């Protein structure tokens, strides 16, 4: 698609819960925000630009529609966070993001953040499985968490991943 070099450009889009607010060319409800990448050699030649020039195009009207779904930020706690790392074995076919969502849903309100920091496939687990290691960070706005609270939230997160995806803790 002109003016972009095939294979060297990206469509910038966001998932929009099954609808396209502006009537743009959107697949499965994506809102297209623009394009970015290397310009096509014919465009570069026609405009007298240096070889491999890159550019971006952003539809500001589309970006403005995103502000309709504002999220209220939570206050930042001054209490210490507590972290817990978990490694879960799941089938390779299970998307990593789905496991993360289950952990997030299971952990409850004390979960401040979650990060996938390792994906392992190898000799030590079944050929059709993978091990996903996540760091869970817990924090309360009004107090320092007790070990029992953190462990309970972590265990609830693992239980949810086990129910949703057959995850087994390693």
Coordinates of N, CA and C in Angstrom, one line a residue:
X1 N 0.9 -1.2 0.0 CA 0.0 0.0 0.0 C 0.9 1.2 0.0
X2 N 0.7 2.1 -1.0 CA 1.5 3.3 -1.1 C 1.2 4.2 0.0
X3 N 2.1 5.0 0.5 CA 3.4 5.2 0.1 C 4.4 4.3 0.9
X4 N 4.0 3.2 1.4 CA 4.8 2.4 2.3 C 5.5 1.3 1.6
X5 N 6.7 0.9 2.0 CA 7.5 -0.2 1.5 C 6.9 -1.5 2.0
X6 N 6.5 -2.4 1.1 CA 5.9 -3.7 1.6 C 6.8 -4.4 2.6
X7 N 6.3 -4.8 3.7 CA 7.1 -5.6 4.6 C 7.9 -4.7 5.6
X8 N 7.9 -3.4 5.4 CA 8.7 -2.5 6.2 C 7.9 -1.4 6.8
X9 N 6.6 -1.7 7.0 CA 5.7 -0.8 7.6 C 4.8 -1.5 8.6
X10 N 4.1 -0.7 9.5 CA 3.2 -1.3 10.4 C 1.9 -0.5 10.4
X11 N 0.8 -1.1 10.7 CA -0.5 -0.4 10.9 C -0.5 -0.2 12.4
X12 N -0.8 1.0 12.8 CA -1.0 1.3 14.3 C -2.5 1.3 14.6
X13 N -2.8 0.4 15.5 CA -4.2 0.2 15.8 C -4.4 -0.2 17.2
X14 N -5.7 0.0 17.7 CA -6.0 -0.5 19.0 C -7.3 -1.3 18.9
X15 N -7.4 -2.2 19.8 CA -8.7 -3.1 19.9 C -9.8 -2.2 20.4
X16 N -10.9 -2.3 19.8 CA -12.0 -1.4 20.2 C -13.3 -2.2 20.4
X17 N -13.3 -3.2 21.3 CA -14.5 -3.9 21.8 C -15.5 -4.2 20.7
X18 N -15.0 -4.7 19.5 CA -16.0 -5.1 18.5 C -16.6 -4.0 17.7
X19 N -16.1 -2.8 17.7 CA -16.7 -1.8 16.8 C -15.6 -0.8 16.3
X20 N -15.9 -0.2 15.2 CA -15.0 0.8 14.6 C -15.7 2.1 14.7
X21 N -15.3 3.0 15.6 CA -16.0 4.2 15.9 C -16.0 5.2 14.8
X22 N -15.0 5.1 13.9 CA -14.9 6.1 12.8 C -15.1 5.6 11.4
X23 N -15.5 4.3 11.3 CA -15.7 3.8 10.0 C -14.4 3.5 9.2
X24 N -13.3 3.5 9.8 CA -12.0 3.2 9.2 C -12.0 1.7 8.8
X25 N -11.0 1.4 7.9 CA -10.7 0.1 7.5 C -10.2 -0.7 8.7
X26 N -11.1 -1.4 9.4 CA -10.7 -2.0 10.7 C -11.1 -3.5 10.7
X27 N -10.1 -4.3 11.0 CA -10.4 -5.7 11.1 C -10.8 -6.1 12.5
X28 N -11.9 -6.8 12.7 CA -12.3 -7.3 13.9 C -12.4 -6.2 15.0
X29 N -12.9 -5.0 14.6 CA -13.1 -4.0 15.6 C -11.9 -3.1 15.9
X30 N -10.8 -3.3 15.2 CA -9.6 -2.4 15.5 C -9.9 -1.0 15.0
X31 N -9.4 0.0 15.7 CA -9.4 1.3 15.3 C -8.0 1.6 14.8
X32 N -8.0 2.0 13.5 CA -6.7 2.3 12.9 C -6.3 3.7 13.2
X33 N -5.1 3.8 13.9 CA -4.6 5.1 14.3 C -3.7 5.7 13.3
X34 N -3.1 4.9 12.4 CA -2.2 5.4 11.5 C -1.2 4.3 11.0
X35 N -0.1 4.7 10.3 CA 0.8 3.9 9.7 C 2.2 4.4 10.1
X36 N 3.2 3.5 10.1 CA 4.6 4.0 10.3 C 5.5 3.0 9.6
X37 N 6.6 3.5 9.1 CA 7.6 2.6 8.4 C 8.4 3.3 7.4
X38 N 9.1 2.4 6.6 CA 9.9 2.9 5.5 C 9.1 3.2 4.3
X39 N 9.4 4.4 3.7 CA 8.6 4.8 2.5 C 9.1 3.9 1.3
X40 N 8.1 3.7 0.3 CA 8.4 2.9 -0.9 C 9.5 3.6 -1.7
X41 N 10.4 2.8 -2.3 CA 11.5 3.4 -3.1 C 11.0 4.4 -4.2
X42 N 9.8 4.1 -4.8 CA 9.3 5.0 -5.9 C 8.9 6.4 -5.3
X43 N 8.3 6.3 -4.1 CA 7.9 7.6 -3.4 C 9.2 8.4 -3.0
X44 N 10.2 7.7 -2.5 CA 11.5 8.3 -2.1 C 12.1 9.0 -3.4
X45 N 12.1 8.3 -4.5 CA 12.7 8.8 -5.7 C 11.9 10.0 -6.2
X46 N 10.5 9.9 -6.2 CA 9.7 11.0 -6.7 C 9.9 12.3 -5.8
X47 N 10.1 12.1 -4.5 CA 10.2 13.3 -3.7 C 11.7 13.7 -3.4
X48 N 12.6 13.0 -4.0 CA 14.0 13.3 -3.8 C 14.5 13.1 -2.4
X49 N 14.0 12.1 -1.7 CA 14.4 11.9 -0.3 C 15.6 10.9 -0.2
X50 N 16.3 10.9 0.9 CA 17.4 9.9 1.1 C 16.8 8.5 1.1
X51 N 17.6 7.6 0.6 CA 17.3 6.2 0.6 C 16.8 5.7 2.0
X52 N 15.8 4.8 2.0 CA 15.3 4.2 3.3 C 14.7 5.2 4.3
X53 N 14.1 6.3 3.7 CA 13.5 7.3 4.6 C 12.3 6.6 5.3
X54 N 12.1 7.0 6.5 CA 10.9 6.5 7.3 C 10.0 7.6 7.6
X55 N 8.8 7.3 7.8 CA 7.8 8.3 8.2 C 6.7 7.7 9.0
X56 N 5.8 8.5 9.5 CA 4.6 8.0 10.2 C 3.4 8.9 9.9
X57 N 2.3 8.3 9.9 CA 1.0 9.1 9.7 C 0.1 8.7 10.8
X58 N -0.4 9.7 11.6 CA -1.3 9.4 12.7 C -2.6 10.2 12.5
X59 N -3.7 9.5 12.6 CA -5.1 10.0 12.5 C -5.5 10.6 13.8
X60 N -5.3 11.9 14.0 CA -5.6 12.5 15.3 C -7.1 12.4 15.7
X61 N -8.0 12.4 14.7 CA -9.4 12.2 15.0 C -9.6 10.8 15.7
X62 N -8.9 9.8 15.2 CA -9.0 8.4 15.7 C -8.4 8.4 17.2
X63 N -7.3 9.1 17.3 CA -6.7 9.1 18.7 C -7.6 9.8 19.7
X64 N -8.3 10.9 19.2 CA -9.2 11.6 20.1 C -10.4 10.8 20.6
X65 N -10.8 9.8 19.8 CA -11.9 8.9 20.2 C -11.5 8.0 21.4
X66 N -10.2 7.8 21.5 CA -9.7 6.9 22.6 C -9.9 7.5 24.0
X67 N -10.0 8.9 24.0 CA -10.2 9.5 25.3 C -11.6 9.3 25.9
X68 N -12.5 8.7 25.1 CA -13.8 8.5 25.6 C -13.8 7.4 26.6
X69 N -12.8 6.5 26.6 CA -12.7 5.4 27.6 C -11.6 5.7 28.6
X70 N -11.7 6.8 29.3 CA -10.7 7.1 30.3 C -10.7 6.2 31.5
X71 N -9.6 6.0 32.0 CA -9.4 5.1 33.2 C -8.9 6.0 34.3
X72 N -9.6 5.9 35.5 CA -9.1 6.7 36.6 C -7.9 6.1 37.2
X73 N -6.8 6.8 37.3 CA -5.6 6.3 38.0 C -5.8 6.1 39.5
X74 N -5.2 5.1 40.0 CA -5.3 4.9 41.5 C -4.2 5.7 42.1
X75 N -4.4 6.1 43.4 CA -3.4 6.8 44.1 C -2.2 5.9 44.3
X76 N -1.0 6.5 44.3 CA 0.2 5.8 44.5 C 0.4 5.6 46.0
X77 N 0.7 4.3 46.4 CA 0.9 4.0 47.8 C 2.3 4.3 48.2
X78 N 2.5 4.7 49.4 CA 3.8 4.9 49.9 C 4.3 3.7 50.7
X79 N 3.4 2.7 50.8 CA 3.8 1.4 51.5 C 4.6 0.5 50.6
X80 N 5.5 -0.3 51.2 CA 6.4 -1.2 50.5 C 5.6 -2.2 49.7
X81 N 6.1 -2.5 48.5 CA 5.5 -3.6 47.7 C 6.0 -4.9 48.2
X82 N 5.3 -6.0 47.8 CA 5.8 -7.3 48.1 C 5.7 -8.1 46.8
X83 N 6.8 -8.8 46.4 CA 6.8 -9.5 45.2 C 6.8 -11.0 45.4
X84 N 6.3 -11.7 44.4 CA 6.3 -13.1 44.5 C 6.4 -13.6 43.1
X85 N 7.4 -14.5 42.8 CA 7.6 -15.1 41.5 C 6.9 -16.4 41.4
X86 N 6.2 -16.7 40.3 CA 5.6 -18.0 40.1 C 5.9 -18.5 38.7
X87 N 6.2 -19.8 38.7 CA 6.4 -20.5 37.4 C 5.3 -21.5 37.2
X88 N 4.6 -21.4 36.1 CA 3.5 -22.2 35.8 C 3.8 -23.0 34.5
X89 N 3.5 -24.3 34.5 CA 3.6 -25.1 33.3 C 2.2 -25.2 32.7
X90 N 2.1 -24.8 31.4 CA 0.8 -24.9 30.6 C 1.1 -25.5 29.3
X91 N 0.0 -25.8 28.6 CA 0.2 -26.3 27.2 C 0.7 -25.2 26.3
X92 N 1.6 -25.5 25.4 CA 2.2 -24.5 24.5 C 1.1 -23.7 23.7
X93 N 0.0 -24.3 23.5 CA -1.1 -23.7 22.7 C -1.8 -22.5 23.5
X94 N -1.6 -22.5 24.8 CA -2.3 -21.5 25.6 C -1.5 -20.2 25.5
X95 N -2.2 -19.1 25.0 CA -1.5 -17.8 24.9 C -1.0 -17.3 26.2
X96 N 0.2 -16.8 26.3 CA 0.8 -16.2 27.5 C -0.1 -15.2 28.1
X97 N -0.7 -14.3 27.3 CA -1.5 -13.2 27.8 C -2.8 -13.8 28.5
X98 N -3.3 -14.9 28.1 CA -4.4 -15.5 28.7 C -4.1 -16.0 30.1
X99 N -2.9 -16.6 30.3 CA -2.4 -17.0 31.6 C -2.3 -15.8 32.5
X100 N -1.7 -14.7 31.9 CA -1.5 -13.5 32.7 C -2.8 -12.9 33.2
X101 N -3.8 -12.9 32.3 CA -5.2 -12.4 32.6 C -5.8 -13.2 33.8
X102 N -5.6 -14.5 33.7 CA -6.1 -15.4 34.8 C -5.4 -15.1 36.1
X103 N -4.1 -14.9 36.1 CA -3.4 -14.6 37.3 C -3.9 -13.3 37.9
X104 N -4.0 -12.3 37.0 CA -4.5 -11.0 37.4 C -5.9 -11.1 38.0
X105 N -6.8 -11.8 37.4 CA -8.2 -11.9 37.9 C -8.2 -12.7 39.2
X106 N -7.4 -13.7 39.4 CA -7.3 -14.5 40.6 C -6.7 -13.8 41.8
X107 N -5.7 -12.9 41.5 CA -4.9 -12.3 42.6 C -5.7 -11.2 43.3
X108 N -6.7 -10.6 42.7 CA -7.5 -9.6 43.4 C -6.9 -8.2 43.4
X109 N -7.5 -7.4 44.3 CA -7.2 -6.0 44.4 C -5.8 -5.6 44.9
X110 N -5.2 -6.5 45.6 CA -3.8 -6.3 46.1 C -2.8 -6.3 45.0
X111 N -3.1 -6.9 43.9 CA -2.1 -7.0 42.8 C -1.9 -5.6 42.2
X112 N -0.6 -5.2 42.2 CA -0.3 -3.9 41.6 C 0.2 -4.0 40.2
X113 N 1.0 -5.1 39.9 CA 1.5 -5.3 38.6 C 1.9 -6.7 38.4
X114 N 2.0 -7.1 37.2 CA 2.4 -8.5 36.8 C 3.3 -8.4 35.6
X115 N 4.4 -9.2 35.6 CA 5.3 -9.1 34.5 C 5.7 -10.6 34.1
X116 N 5.6 -10.9 32.9 CA 6.2 -12.2 32.4 C 7.7 -12.0 32.2
X117 N 8.5 -12.8 32.9 CA 10.0 -12.5 32.7 C 10.7 -13.7 32.2
X118 N 10.0 -14.9 31.9 CA 10.7 -16.0 31.3 C 9.7 -17.0 30.7
X119 N 10.1 -17.5 29.6 CA 9.3 -18.5 28.9 C 10.3 -19.7 28.6
X120 N 10.0 -20.8 29.2 CA 10.9 -22.0 29.0 C 10.2 -23.1 28.3
X121 N 10.9 -23.6 27.2 CA 10.5 -24.8 26.6 C 11.8 -25.6 26.4
X122 N 11.8 -26.8 26.9 CA 13.0 -27.6 26.8 C 12.9 -29.0 27.4
X123 N 14.1 -29.6 27.6 CA 14.2 -31.0 28.1 C 13.5 -31.2 29.4
X124 N 13.4 -30.3 30.3 CA 12.9 -30.5 31.6 C 11.4 -30.5 31.7
X125 N 10.7 -30.3 30.6 CA 9.2 -30.3 30.7 C 8.7 -31.0 29.4
X126 N 7.5 -31.4 29.4 CA 6.8 -32.1 28.3 C 7.0 -31.3 27.0
X127 N 7.1 -32.0 25.9 CA 7.4 -31.3 24.6 C 6.2 -30.4 24.2
X128 N 5.0 -30.7 24.6 CA 3.8 -29.9 24.3 C 3.5 -28.9 25.3
X129 N 4.5 -28.6 26.2 CA 4.2 -27.7 27.3 C 5.3 -26.6 27.3
X130 N 5.0 -25.5 28.1 CA 5.9 -24.4 28.3 C 5.8 -24.0 29.7
X131 N 6.9 -23.4 30.2 CA 6.8 -22.8 31.6 C 6.9 -21.3 31.5
X132 N 6.0 -20.7 32.1 CA 5.9 -19.2 32.1 C 6.2 -18.7 33.5
X133 N 7.2 -17.9 33.7 CA 7.5 -17.3 35.0 C 7.1 -15.9 35.0
X134 N 6.3 -15.6 36.1 CA 5.7 -14.2 36.3 C 6.2 -13.7 37.6
X135 N 6.4 -12.4 37.6 CA 6.7 -11.7 38.9 C 5.4 -10.9 39.2
X136 N 4.8 -11.2 40.4 CA 3.6 -10.6 40.8 C 4.0 -9.6 41.9
X137 N 3.6 -8.3 41.8 CA 3.9 -7.3 42.8 C 2.6 -6.9 43.4
X138 N 2.6 -7.0 44.8 CA 1.4 -6.7 45.6 C 1.7 -5.5 46.4
X139 N 0.6 -4.7 46.6 CA 0.7 -3.5 47.5 C -0.7 -3.1 47.9
X140 N -0.8 -2.6 49.1 CA -2.0 -2.0 49.7 C -1.8 -0.5 49.8
X141 N -2.9 0.2 49.6 CA -2.8 1.7 49.7 C -2.6 2.2 51.1
X142 N -3.1 1.4 52.1 CA -3.2 1.9 53.4 C -2.3 1.2 54.5
X143 N -1.5 0.2 54.0 CA -0.7 -0.6 55.0 C 0.3 -1.4 54.3
X144 N 1.3 -1.9 55.0 CA 2.3 -2.8 54.5 C 1.6 -4.2 54.6
X145 N 1.7 -5.0 53.5 CA 1.0 -6.3 53.5 C 1.7 -7.3 54.4
X146 N 1.0 -8.1 55.0 CA 1.6 -9.3 55.8 C 1.9 -10.4 54.8
X147 N 2.8 -11.2 55.2 CA 3.2 -12.4 54.3 C 2.0 -13.3 54.0
X148 N 1.1 -13.4 55.0 CA -0.1 -14.3 54.8 C -1.0 -13.7 53.7
X149 N -1.1 -12.4 53.7 CA -2.0 -11.8 52.7 C -1.4 -12.0 51.3
X150 N -0.1 -11.8 51.1 CA 0.6 -11.9 49.9 C 0.5 -13.4 49.4
X151 N 0.7 -14.3 50.3 CA 0.7 -15.7 49.9 C -0.8 -16.1 49.5
X152 N -1.7 -15.6 50.2 CA -3.1 -15.9 49.9 C -3.5 -15.4 48.5
X153 N -3.1 -14.2 48.2 CA -3.4 -13.6 46.9 C -2.6 -14.3 45.8
X154 N -1.4 -14.7 46.0 CA -0.6 -15.5 45.0 C -1.2 -16.8 44.8
X155 N -1.6 -17.5 45.9 CA -2.2 -18.8 45.7 C -3.6 -18.7 45.0
X156 N -4.3 -17.7 45.2 CA -5.6 -17.5 44.5 C -5.3 -17.3 43.0
X157 N -4.3 -16.5 42.7 CA -3.9 -16.3 41.3 C -3.6 -17.6 40.6
X158 N -2.7 -18.4 41.3 CA -2.3 -19.7 40.7 C -3.5 -20.6 40.5
X159 N -4.4 -20.6 41.5 CA -5.6 -21.5 41.5 C -6.5 -21.1 40.3
X160 N -6.6 -19.8 40.0 CA -7.4 -19.3 38.8 C -6.7 -19.8 37.5
X161 N -5.4 -19.7 37.4 CA -4.7 -20.1 36.2 C -4.9 -21.6 36.1
X162 N -4.9 -22.4 37.2 CA -5.1 -23.8 37.1 C -6.4 -24.1 36.6
X163 N -7.5 -23.4 37.1 CA -8.8 -23.7 36.7 C -9.0 -23.3 35.2
X164 N -8.5 -22.1 34.8 CA -8.7 -21.6 33.5 C -7.9 -22.3 32.4
X165 N -6.7 -22.8 32.7 CA -5.8 -23.3 31.7 C -5.1 -24.6 32.1
X166 N -5.4 -25.2 33.2 CA -4.8 -26.4 33.6 C -3.3 -26.2 34.0
X167 N -3.0 -24.9 34.4 CA -1.6 -24.6 34.8 C -1.2 -25.4 36.1
X168 N 0.0 -25.8 36.1 CA 0.6 -26.5 37.2 C 1.8 -25.7 37.7
X169 N 1.9 -25.4 39.0 CA 3.0 -24.7 39.5 C 4.3 -25.6 39.4
X170 N 5.4 -25.0 39.0 CA 6.7 -25.7 38.9 C 7.5 -25.5 40.1

